[in-house]
Short mmCIF file of C-alpha atoms (C1' of nucleotides) in Angstrom, two decimals:
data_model
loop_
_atom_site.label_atom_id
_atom_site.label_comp_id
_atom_site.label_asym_id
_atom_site.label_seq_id
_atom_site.Cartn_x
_atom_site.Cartn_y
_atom_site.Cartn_z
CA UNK A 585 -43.52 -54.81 55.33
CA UNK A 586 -42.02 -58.06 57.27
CA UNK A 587 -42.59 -56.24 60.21
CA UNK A 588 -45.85 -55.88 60.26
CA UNK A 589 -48.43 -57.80 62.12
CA UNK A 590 -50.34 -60.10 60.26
CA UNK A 591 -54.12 -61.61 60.83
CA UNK A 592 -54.18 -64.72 59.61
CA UNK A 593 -57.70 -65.88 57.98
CA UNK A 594 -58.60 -69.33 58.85
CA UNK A 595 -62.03 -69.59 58.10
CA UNK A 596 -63.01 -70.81 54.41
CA UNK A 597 -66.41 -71.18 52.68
CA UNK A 598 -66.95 -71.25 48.57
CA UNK A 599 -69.63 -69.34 46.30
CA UNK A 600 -70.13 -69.25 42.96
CA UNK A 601 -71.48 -66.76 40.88
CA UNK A 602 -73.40 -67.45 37.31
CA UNK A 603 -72.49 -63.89 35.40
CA UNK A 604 -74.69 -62.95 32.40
CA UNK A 605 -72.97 -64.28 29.29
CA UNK A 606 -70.72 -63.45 27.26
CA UNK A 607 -68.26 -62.78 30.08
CA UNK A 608 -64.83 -61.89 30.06
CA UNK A 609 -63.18 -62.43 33.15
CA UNK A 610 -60.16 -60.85 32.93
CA UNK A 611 -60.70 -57.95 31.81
CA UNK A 612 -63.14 -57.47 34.14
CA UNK A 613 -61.48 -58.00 36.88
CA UNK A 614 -58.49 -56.37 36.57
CA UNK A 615 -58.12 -52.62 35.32
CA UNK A 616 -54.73 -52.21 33.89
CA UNK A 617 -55.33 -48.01 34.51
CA UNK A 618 -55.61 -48.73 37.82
CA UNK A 619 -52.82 -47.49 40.25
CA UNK A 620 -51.48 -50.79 41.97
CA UNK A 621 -51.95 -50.81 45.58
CA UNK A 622 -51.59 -53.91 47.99
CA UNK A 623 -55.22 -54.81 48.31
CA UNK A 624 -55.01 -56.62 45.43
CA UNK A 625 -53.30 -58.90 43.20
CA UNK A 626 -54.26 -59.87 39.61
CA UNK A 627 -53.25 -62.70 37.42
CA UNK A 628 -54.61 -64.35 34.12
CA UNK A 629 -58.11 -66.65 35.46
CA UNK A 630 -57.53 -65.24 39.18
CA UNK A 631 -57.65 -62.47 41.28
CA UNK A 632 -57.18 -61.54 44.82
CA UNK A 633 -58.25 -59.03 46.89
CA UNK A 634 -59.21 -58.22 50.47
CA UNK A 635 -62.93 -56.28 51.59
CA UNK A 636 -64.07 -55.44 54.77
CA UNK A 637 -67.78 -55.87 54.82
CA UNK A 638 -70.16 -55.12 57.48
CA UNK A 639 -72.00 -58.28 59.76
CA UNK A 640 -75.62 -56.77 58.59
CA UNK A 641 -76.42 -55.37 55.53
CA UNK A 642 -77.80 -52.08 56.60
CA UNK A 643 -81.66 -51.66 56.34
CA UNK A 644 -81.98 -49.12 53.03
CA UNK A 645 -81.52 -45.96 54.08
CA UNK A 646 -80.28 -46.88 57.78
CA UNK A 647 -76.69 -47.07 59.18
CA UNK A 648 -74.68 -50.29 59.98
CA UNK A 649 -75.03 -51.15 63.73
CA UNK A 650 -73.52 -53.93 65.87
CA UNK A 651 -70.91 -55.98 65.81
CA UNK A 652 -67.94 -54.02 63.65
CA UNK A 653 -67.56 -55.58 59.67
CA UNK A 654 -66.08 -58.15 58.86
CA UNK A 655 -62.56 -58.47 57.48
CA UNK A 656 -62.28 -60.78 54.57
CA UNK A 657 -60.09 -61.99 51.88
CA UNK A 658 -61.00 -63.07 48.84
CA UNK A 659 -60.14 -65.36 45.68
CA UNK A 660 -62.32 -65.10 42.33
CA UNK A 661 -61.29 -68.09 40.32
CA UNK A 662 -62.21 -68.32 36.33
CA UNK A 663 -64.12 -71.58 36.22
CA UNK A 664 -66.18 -70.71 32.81
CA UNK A 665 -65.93 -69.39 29.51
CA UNK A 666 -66.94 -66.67 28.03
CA UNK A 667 -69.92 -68.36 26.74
CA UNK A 668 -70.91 -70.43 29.77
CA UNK A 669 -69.60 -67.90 32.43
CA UNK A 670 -68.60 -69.11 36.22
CA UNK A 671 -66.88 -67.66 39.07
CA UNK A 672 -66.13 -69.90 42.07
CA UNK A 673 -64.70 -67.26 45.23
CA UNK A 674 -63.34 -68.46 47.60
CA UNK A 675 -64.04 -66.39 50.88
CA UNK A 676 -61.56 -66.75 53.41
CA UNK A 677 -62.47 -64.98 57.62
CA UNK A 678 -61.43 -64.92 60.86
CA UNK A 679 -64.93 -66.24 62.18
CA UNK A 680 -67.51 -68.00 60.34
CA UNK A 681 -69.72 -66.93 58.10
CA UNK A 682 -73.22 -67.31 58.48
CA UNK A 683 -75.85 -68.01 54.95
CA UNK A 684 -77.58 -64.69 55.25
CA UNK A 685 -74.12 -62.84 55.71
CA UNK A 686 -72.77 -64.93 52.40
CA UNK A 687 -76.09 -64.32 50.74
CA UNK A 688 -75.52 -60.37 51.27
CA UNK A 689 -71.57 -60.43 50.22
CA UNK A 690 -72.61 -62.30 47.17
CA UNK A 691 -75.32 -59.75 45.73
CA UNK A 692 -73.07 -56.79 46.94
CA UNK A 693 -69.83 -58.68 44.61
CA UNK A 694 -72.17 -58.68 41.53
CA UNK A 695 -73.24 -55.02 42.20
CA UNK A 696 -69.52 -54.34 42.16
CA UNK A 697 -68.36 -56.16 39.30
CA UNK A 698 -71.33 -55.52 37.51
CA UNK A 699 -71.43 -59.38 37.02
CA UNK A 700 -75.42 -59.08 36.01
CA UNK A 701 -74.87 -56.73 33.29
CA UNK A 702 -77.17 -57.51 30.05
CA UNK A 703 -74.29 -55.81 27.18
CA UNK A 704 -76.61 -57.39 24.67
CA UNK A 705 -77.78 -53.79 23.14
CA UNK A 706 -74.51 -52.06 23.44
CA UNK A 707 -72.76 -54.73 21.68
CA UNK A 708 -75.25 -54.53 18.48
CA UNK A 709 -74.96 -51.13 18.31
CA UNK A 710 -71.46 -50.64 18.13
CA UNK A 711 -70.42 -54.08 16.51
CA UNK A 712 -69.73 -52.57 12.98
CA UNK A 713 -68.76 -49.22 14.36
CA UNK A 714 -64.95 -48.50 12.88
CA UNK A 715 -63.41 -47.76 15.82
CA UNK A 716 -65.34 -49.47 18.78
CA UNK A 717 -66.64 -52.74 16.85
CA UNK A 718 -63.31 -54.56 17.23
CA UNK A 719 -62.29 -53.58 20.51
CA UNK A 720 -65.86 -54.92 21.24
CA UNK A 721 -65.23 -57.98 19.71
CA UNK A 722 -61.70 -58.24 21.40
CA UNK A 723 -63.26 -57.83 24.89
CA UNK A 724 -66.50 -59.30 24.75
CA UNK A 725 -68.08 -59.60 27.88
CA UNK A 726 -66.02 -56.63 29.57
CA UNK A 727 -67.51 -54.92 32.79
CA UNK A 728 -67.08 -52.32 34.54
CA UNK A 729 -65.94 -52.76 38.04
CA UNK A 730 -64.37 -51.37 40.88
CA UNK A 731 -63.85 -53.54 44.13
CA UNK A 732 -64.10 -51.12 47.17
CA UNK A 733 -66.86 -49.41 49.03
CA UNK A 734 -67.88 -45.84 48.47
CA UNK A 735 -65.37 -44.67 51.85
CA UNK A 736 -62.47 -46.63 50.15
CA UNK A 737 -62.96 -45.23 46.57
CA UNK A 738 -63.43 -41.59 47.75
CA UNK A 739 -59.42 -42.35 49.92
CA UNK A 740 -58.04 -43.55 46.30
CA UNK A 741 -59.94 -40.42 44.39
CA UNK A 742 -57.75 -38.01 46.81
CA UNK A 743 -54.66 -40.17 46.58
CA UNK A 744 -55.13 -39.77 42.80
CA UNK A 745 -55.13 -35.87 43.15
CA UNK A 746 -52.67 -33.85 42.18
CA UNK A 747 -49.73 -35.86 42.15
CA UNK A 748 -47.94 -38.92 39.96
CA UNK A 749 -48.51 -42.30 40.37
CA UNK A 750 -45.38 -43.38 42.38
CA UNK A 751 -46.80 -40.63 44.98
CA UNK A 752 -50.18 -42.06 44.93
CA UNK A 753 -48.94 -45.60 45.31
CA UNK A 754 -46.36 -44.21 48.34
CA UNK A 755 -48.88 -42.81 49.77
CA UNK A 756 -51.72 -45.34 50.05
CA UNK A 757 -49.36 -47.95 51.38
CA UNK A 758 -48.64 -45.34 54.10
CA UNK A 759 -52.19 -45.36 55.02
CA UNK A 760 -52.20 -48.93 54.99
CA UNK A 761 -49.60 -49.60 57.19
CA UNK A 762 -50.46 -47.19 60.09
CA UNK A 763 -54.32 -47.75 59.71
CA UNK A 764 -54.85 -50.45 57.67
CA UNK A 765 -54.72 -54.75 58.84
CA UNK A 766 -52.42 -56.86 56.58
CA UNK A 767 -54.14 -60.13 56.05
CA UNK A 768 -53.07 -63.46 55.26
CA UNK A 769 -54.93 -65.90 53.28
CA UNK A 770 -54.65 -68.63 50.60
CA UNK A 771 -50.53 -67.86 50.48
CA UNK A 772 -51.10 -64.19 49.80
CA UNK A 773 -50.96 -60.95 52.32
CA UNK A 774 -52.68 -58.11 51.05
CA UNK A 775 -53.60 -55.22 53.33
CA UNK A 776 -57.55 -54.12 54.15
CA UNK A 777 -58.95 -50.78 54.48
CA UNK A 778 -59.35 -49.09 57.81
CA UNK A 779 -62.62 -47.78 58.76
CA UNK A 780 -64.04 -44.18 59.09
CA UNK A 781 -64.07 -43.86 62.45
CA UNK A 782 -60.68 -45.47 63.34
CA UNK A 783 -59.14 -42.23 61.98
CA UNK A 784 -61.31 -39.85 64.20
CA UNK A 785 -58.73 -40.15 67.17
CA UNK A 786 -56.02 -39.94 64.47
CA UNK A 787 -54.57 -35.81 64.36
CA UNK A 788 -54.33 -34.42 61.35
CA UNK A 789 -50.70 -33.28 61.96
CA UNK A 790 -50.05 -37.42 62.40
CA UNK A 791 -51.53 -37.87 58.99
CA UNK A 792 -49.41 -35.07 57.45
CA UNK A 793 -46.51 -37.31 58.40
CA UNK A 794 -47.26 -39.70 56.10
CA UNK A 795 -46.36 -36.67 53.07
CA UNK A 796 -50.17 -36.96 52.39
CA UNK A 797 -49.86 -33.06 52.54
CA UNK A 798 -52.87 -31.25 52.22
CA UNK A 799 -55.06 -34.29 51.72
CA UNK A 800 -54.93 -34.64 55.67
CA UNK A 801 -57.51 -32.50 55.84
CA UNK A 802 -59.69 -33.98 53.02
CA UNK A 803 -59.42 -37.58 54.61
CA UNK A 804 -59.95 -36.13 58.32
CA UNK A 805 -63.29 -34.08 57.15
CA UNK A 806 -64.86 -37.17 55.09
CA UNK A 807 -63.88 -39.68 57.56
CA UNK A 808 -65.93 -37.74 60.19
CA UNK A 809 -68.78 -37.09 57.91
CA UNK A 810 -69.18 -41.20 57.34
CA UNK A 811 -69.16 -41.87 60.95
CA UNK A 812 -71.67 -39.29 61.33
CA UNK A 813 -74.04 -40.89 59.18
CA UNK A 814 -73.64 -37.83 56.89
CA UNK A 815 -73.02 -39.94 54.10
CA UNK A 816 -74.73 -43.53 53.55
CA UNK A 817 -73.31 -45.37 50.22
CA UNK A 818 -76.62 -47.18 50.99
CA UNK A 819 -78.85 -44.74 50.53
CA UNK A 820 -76.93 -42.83 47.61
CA UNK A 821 -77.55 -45.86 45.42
CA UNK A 822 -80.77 -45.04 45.63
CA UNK A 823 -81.25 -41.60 45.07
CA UNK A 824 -81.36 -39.94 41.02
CA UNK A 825 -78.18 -38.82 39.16
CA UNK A 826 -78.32 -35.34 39.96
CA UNK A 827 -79.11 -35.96 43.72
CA UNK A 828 -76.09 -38.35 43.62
CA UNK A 829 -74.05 -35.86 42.15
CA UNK A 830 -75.03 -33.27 44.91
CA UNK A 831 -74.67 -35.14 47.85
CA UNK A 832 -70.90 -36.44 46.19
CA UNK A 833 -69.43 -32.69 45.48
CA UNK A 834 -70.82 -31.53 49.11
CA UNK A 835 -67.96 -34.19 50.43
CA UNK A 836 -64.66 -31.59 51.38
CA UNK A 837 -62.25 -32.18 49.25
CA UNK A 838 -64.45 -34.32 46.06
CA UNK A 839 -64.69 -32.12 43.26
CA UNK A 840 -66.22 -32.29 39.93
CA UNK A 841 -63.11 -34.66 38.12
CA UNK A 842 -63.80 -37.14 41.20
CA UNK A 843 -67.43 -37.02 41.06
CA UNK A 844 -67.57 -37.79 37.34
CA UNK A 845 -65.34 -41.02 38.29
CA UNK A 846 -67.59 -42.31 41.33
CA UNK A 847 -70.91 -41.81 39.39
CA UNK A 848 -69.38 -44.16 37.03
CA UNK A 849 -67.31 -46.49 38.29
CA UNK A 850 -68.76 -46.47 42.17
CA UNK A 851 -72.75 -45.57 40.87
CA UNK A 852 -72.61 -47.50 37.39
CA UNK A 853 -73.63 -44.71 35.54
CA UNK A 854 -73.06 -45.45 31.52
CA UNK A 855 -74.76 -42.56 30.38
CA UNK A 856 -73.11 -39.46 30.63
CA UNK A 857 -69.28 -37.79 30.79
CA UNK A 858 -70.22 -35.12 32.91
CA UNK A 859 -65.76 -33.92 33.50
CA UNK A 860 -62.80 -34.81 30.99
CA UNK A 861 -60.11 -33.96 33.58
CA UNK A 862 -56.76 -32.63 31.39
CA UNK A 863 -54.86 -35.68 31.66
CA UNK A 864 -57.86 -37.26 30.20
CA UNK A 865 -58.56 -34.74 27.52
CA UNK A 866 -55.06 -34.94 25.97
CA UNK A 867 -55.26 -39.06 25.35
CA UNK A 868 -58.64 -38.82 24.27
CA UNK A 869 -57.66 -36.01 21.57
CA UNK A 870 -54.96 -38.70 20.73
CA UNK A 871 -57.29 -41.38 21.15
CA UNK A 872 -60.33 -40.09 19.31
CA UNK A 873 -58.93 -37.80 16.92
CA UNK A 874 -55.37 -38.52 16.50
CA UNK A 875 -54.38 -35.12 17.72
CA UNK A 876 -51.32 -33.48 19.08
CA UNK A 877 -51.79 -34.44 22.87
CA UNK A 878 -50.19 -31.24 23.74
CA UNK A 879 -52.89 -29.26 21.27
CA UNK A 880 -55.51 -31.52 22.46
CA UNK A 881 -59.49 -30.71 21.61
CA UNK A 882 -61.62 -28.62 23.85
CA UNK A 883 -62.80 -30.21 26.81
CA UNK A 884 -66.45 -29.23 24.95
CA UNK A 885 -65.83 -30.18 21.96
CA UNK A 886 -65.02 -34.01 23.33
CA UNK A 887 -68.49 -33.90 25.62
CA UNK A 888 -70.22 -33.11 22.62
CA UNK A 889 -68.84 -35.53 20.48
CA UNK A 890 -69.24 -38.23 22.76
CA UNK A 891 -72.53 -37.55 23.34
CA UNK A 892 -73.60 -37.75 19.60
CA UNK A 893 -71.74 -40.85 18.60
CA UNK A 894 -72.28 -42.66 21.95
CA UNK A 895 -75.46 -41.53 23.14
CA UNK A 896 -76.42 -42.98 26.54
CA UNK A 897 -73.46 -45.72 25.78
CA UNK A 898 -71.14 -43.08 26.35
CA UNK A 899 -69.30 -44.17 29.31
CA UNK A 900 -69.22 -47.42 28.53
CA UNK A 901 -67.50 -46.73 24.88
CA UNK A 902 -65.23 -44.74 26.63
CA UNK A 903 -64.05 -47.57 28.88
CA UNK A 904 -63.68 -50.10 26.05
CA UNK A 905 -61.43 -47.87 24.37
CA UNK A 906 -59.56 -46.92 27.03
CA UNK A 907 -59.14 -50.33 28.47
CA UNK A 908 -57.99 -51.70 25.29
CA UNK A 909 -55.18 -48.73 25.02
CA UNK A 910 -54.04 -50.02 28.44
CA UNK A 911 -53.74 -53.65 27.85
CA UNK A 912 -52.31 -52.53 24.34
CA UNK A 913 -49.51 -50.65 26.63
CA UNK A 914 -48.79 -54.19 28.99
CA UNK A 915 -47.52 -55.41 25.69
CA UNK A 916 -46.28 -52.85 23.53
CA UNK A 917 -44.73 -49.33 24.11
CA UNK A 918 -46.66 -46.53 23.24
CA UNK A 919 -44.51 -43.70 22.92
CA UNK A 920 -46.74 -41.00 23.37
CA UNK A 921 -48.68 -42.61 26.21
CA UNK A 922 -45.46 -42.93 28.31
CA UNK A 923 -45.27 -39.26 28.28
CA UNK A 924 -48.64 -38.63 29.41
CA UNK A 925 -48.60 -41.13 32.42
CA UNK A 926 -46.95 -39.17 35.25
CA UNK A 927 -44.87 -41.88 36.56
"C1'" DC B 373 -28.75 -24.87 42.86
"C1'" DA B 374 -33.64 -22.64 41.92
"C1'" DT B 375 -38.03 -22.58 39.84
"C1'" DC B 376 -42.30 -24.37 38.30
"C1'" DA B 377 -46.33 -26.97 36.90
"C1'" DG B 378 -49.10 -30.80 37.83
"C1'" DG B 379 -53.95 -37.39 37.16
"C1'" DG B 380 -57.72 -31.01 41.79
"C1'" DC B 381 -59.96 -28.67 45.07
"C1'" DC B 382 -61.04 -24.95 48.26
"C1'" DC B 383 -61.59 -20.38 49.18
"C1'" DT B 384 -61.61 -15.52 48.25
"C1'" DG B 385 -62.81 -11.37 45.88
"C1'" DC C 550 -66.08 -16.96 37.46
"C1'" DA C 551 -60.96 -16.16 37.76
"C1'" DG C 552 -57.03 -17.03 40.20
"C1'" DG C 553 -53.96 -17.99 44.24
"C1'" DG C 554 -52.47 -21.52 47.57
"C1'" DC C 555 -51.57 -26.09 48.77
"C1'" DC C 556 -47.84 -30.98 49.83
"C1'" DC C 557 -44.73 -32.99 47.16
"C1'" DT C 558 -42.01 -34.65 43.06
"C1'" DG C 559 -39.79 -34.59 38.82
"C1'" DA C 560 -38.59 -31.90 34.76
"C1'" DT C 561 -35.87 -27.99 33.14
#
DNA sequence: CATCAGGGCCCTG
DNA sequence: CAGGGCCCTGAT
């Protein structure tokens, strides 16, 4: 990685967000589940992360035009409580930034991190639930999150498929370091995304070197299809569920495990498990029902149950209880975890 | 050493 | 709607 070419970010400006309270910060922003690639770095009250975001937001509906996005890095700094939330980010970029850009990048940062959340309901309902009250309690003021665009979420969806996490990590900083631009910023270098259409003059026998395998293909097809205006993360935001849902499984290679993720964690979608992949099925037999992971429940059975006890919380129960098995796991060994996570 | 299934998905029949 | 093939890796 030291030989890699490295743009250095000289350009600083501050913003500060107010998030609805209660807040928790850290569990927020970083997602122990998450596979840990180099576009990002997490620790307790700060986080780091790069984002390439366009000059214009694009008129609803439209397509970006002009000058090419933005390459940024960013620092999100815990200057609150969970009571009297604050976020000071510190945006670091090669030119300046202008008020109407900062303006955009701050309403698109609290669409990501959900930072305007109201949890008040969800948190009265469940607070005396058995199972979910103290985990609510324990992580009050949790979001859901995720920190890339709708192109960058889709590449991490096919690195996830198919294949263990030391593979999926292996092969993302591949990507990175053919396509990607390693910034450097506030001490840190993390790598950005490419865009779509720097990998149309890319062959898909070149990608194949990177031991992507088949995936090539995937990432070729849906590259092409964002540069064609085919796909507008834009306009998906505001179309209905199901039209969301239709437009995401016509992408080559995004089936019906990856479109349950992006409708939730790209779409903010709390309502509704529509796919329990197998991985996911055994830990939540474990989870829910202290079952046998290897004789988990039906993949049915789970839908169903989540849907009576969670209603249109579902997701977001889900999360909290998943979260919290995660952090439980940065502390503690959990046996029968370990053997689920294909390392 | 070989074989095989897997944190899916596509395509075929 | 069931089942084979796909890149690779790690388990057996």
């Amino acid at each position: 990685m030291t030989d890699h070419n490295c743009e250095r970010l000289t350009s600083k400006i501050i913003l500060e967000i107010i998030p609805t309270s209660p807040f928790n910060f850290d569990a927020t922003f970083h997602k122990p589940d998450h596979y840990p690639t180099q576009d990002n770095f997490w620790e307790p009250g700060v986080k780091w992360q790069t984002m390439v975001w366009p000059n214009f937001v694009p008129p609803s509906g439209g397509t970006s035009r002009g000058k090419p996005p933005e390459k940024l890095g960013l620092k999100f700094i815990n200057t609150g409580s969970t009571d009297k939330p604050k976020i000071t980010v510190k945006v670091y970029s090669f030119l300046k930034l202008d008020q109407e850009y900062l303006n955009n990048l701050k309403e698109e940062l609290i669409y990501r991190y959900s930072l305007s959340l109201d949890l008040t309901e969800f948190d009265q309902k469940f607070r005396d639930d058995p199972q979910l009250g103290p985990i609510i309690k324990r992580w009050k003021g949790m979001r859901p999150m995720h920190y890339s665009s709708l192109y960058e979420h889709i590449i991490i969806m096919i690195m996830l498929q198919n294949c263990t996490v030391r593979r999926s990590v292996s092969m993302q900083q591949a990507l990175f370091e053919h396509y990607g631009t390693l910034l450097s910023f506030d001490n840190k270098k993390l790598w950005a995304f490419w865009e779509p259409a720097d990998l149309e003059i890319i062959t898909e026998e070149e990608l194949r070197g990177l031991k992507i395998g088949y995936r090539a293909k995937f990432i070729k097809r849906i590259s092409s299809q964002f540069v064609n205006h085919e796909v507008n993360e834009f306009a998906i935001r505001k179309m209905s569920q199901e039209e969301q849902k239709e437009k995401l499984l016509s992408l080559y290679g995004i089936g019906p495990a990856s479109v349950n993720d992006l409708l939730w964690e790209v779409f903010k979608h709390y309502d509704k498990l529509v796919k329990i992949s197998p991985w996911q099925q055994k830990i939540y037999s474990k989870l829910f029902f202290d079952r046998d992971p290897e004789n988990p429940i039906s993949e049915d059975k789970l839908l169903h149950f989540f849907e009576e006890k969670y209603g249109r919380y579902q997701m977001l129960a889900v999360h909290y209880l998943w979260e919290d098995l995660w952090w439980k796991r940065q502390n503690e060994h959990i046996p029968w975890l370990e053997k689920l996570i294909r390392l």
